Amino acid sequence: MQPGGVMKATVVDGKATPRGRYPHIKRAGDFLFVSGTSARRPDNSIAGADVDEFGTTRLDIRAQTRAVIENVRDILASSGADLSDIAEISTFLVNMNDFAGYNEVYGEYFDHQGPARTTIAVHQLPHPHLLIEMKAIAYKPIDSDSMRRKE
């Protein structure tokens, strides 16, 4: 098969299981499409969401942003890519008042040479403790030599 014709969907071991019938990542030729990714851990707890003994919930946009970006990083690594391969990233925030904290952490991982970015306010995400979700498109050409070894 020609490298440009490769299509492969992957659910990544060690990551939170998708909440529907979709992969964490899909390769289409030299492009990688990362599905919407949250701060959910493999045990379904949520990074940046703490509930104390009185039931008071504290949600931390910085911790959630960091967890989301690191989840995206790990998902990309499963296909031999990294954050520097992201061409475009879309972020969904439940509250635009969280923009500054999200933007601060985002800047720890990316600069003006990073991906094109869009940030969108949404009414809600699939769990009330989720403040942020990201999806990404990366460009990582297939190494034709390694593909031949796998066939």
XYZ file of C-alpha atoms in Angstrom:
151
model
C 0.000 0.000 0.000
C 1.278 3.481 -0.794
C 2.057 5.555 2.330
C -0.457 8.241 1.341
C -3.257 5.646 1.337
C -2.860 4.512 4.949
C -5.921 4.837 7.207
C -5.663 3.578 10.778
C -7.803 4.257 13.861
C -6.348 3.646 17.334
C -7.694 3.508 20.870
C -4.560 4.099 22.955
C -3.757 1.754 25.839
C -3.304 3.530 29.168
C -5.626 6.422 28.307
C -9.237 6.963 29.400
C -11.514 4.846 27.216
C -13.499 6.987 24.760
C -17.083 7.517 25.909
C -18.398 6.519 22.495
C -17.446 4.374 19.540
C -14.548 6.446 18.190
C -10.748 6.259 18.343
C -8.382 8.499 20.271
C -6.501 9.099 17.029
C -6.949 8.428 13.332
C -4.163 8.445 10.762
C -5.157 9.431 7.236
C -2.001 9.303 5.153
C 0.444 11.807 6.619
C -2.184 13.463 8.841
C -3.161 12.534 12.390
C -6.546 13.542 13.781
C -6.806 13.546 17.585
C -10.384 13.239 18.843
C -11.692 15.628 21.479
C -9.524 15.016 24.541
C -10.248 15.999 28.132
C -8.514 15.875 31.517
C -10.047 12.455 32.205
C -7.637 9.875 33.615
C -7.716 6.126 32.801
C -9.681 5.488 36.043
C -12.266 8.106 34.917
C -11.284 10.605 37.602
C -10.629 14.120 36.297
C -7.377 16.017 36.774
C -8.024 19.466 38.219
C -11.339 18.449 39.819
C -11.202 17.970 43.575
C -14.107 17.355 45.920
C -13.477 17.851 49.650
C -15.086 15.979 52.560
C -17.984 18.467 52.564
C -18.743 17.911 48.888
C -17.315 21.259 47.783
C -15.918 20.942 44.282
C -12.862 22.914 43.159
C -12.172 23.008 39.433
C -8.743 24.198 38.243
C -8.479 25.305 34.594
C -4.670 25.325 34.752
C -4.451 21.726 35.979
C -7.066 20.606 33.457
C -5.349 22.407 30.570
C -2.014 20.816 31.484
C -3.643 17.353 31.709
C -5.413 17.785 28.357
C -2.238 18.853 26.539
C -0.303 15.974 28.117
C -3.057 13.539 27.095
C -2.874 14.879 23.524
C 0.926 14.510 23.668
C 0.638 10.865 24.777
C -1.978 10.087 22.128
C 0.257 11.579 19.413
C 3.231 9.576 20.729
C 1.256 6.380 20.088
C 1.566 7.226 16.369
C 5.182 8.406 16.479
C 4.356 12.120 16.650
C 4.685 14.859 19.264
C 3.260 18.275 20.077
C 5.556 19.980 17.567
C 3.776 18.076 14.779
C 0.400 19.705 15.528
C -0.684 21.967 12.682
C -4.061 23.023 14.117
C -5.678 22.788 17.530
C -9.210 23.612 18.631
C -10.076 24.251 22.259
C -13.528 24.148 23.789
C -13.985 26.083 27.047
C -17.128 25.914 29.162
C -16.418 29.381 30.558
C -14.476 32.117 28.765
C -13.586 33.494 32.210
C -11.096 30.577 32.245
C -9.372 31.869 29.089
C -6.476 33.571 30.917
C -5.556 30.471 32.951
C -5.885 28.217 29.919
C -3.841 30.609 27.778
C -1.100 30.800 30.428
C -0.637 27.015 30.520
C -0.990 26.719 26.736
C 1.987 29.107 26.475
C 4.126 26.659 28.477
C 3.795 24.162 25.618
C 3.457 26.312 22.485
C 4.710 29.639 21.148
C 4.063 31.716 18.011
C 5.637 28.931 15.926
C 3.096 26.426 17.278
C -0.182 25.303 15.788
C -2.920 27.485 14.391
C -5.497 27.739 17.179
C -9.194 28.361 17.675
C -10.844 28.680 21.101
C -14.591 28.206 21.303
C -17.016 28.712 24.195
C -19.391 25.784 24.652
C -22.437 25.343 26.856
C -21.133 22.163 28.494
C -18.907 19.102 28.086
C -19.802 15.439 28.801
C -19.086 15.704 32.554
C -19.929 18.657 34.849
C -16.335 18.758 36.175
C -14.788 19.189 32.733
C -13.809 22.771 31.933
C -11.865 22.162 28.705
C -11.520 19.802 25.763
C -9.109 19.943 22.817
C -8.898 18.290 19.420
C -5.901 18.479 17.119
C -4.683 17.829 13.608
C -1.020 16.902 13.242
C 1.145 16.376 10.187
C 3.583 13.484 10.541
C 4.697 11.947 7.234
C 4.785 8.176 7.215
C 8.277 6.729 7.125
C 7.932 4.429 4.121
C 10.803 2.195 5.339
C 9.110 1.535 8.690
C 5.764 0.928 6.929
C 7.395 -1.699 4.673
C 8.801 -3.474 7.757
C 5.285 -3.616 9.310
C 3.577 -5.019 6.179
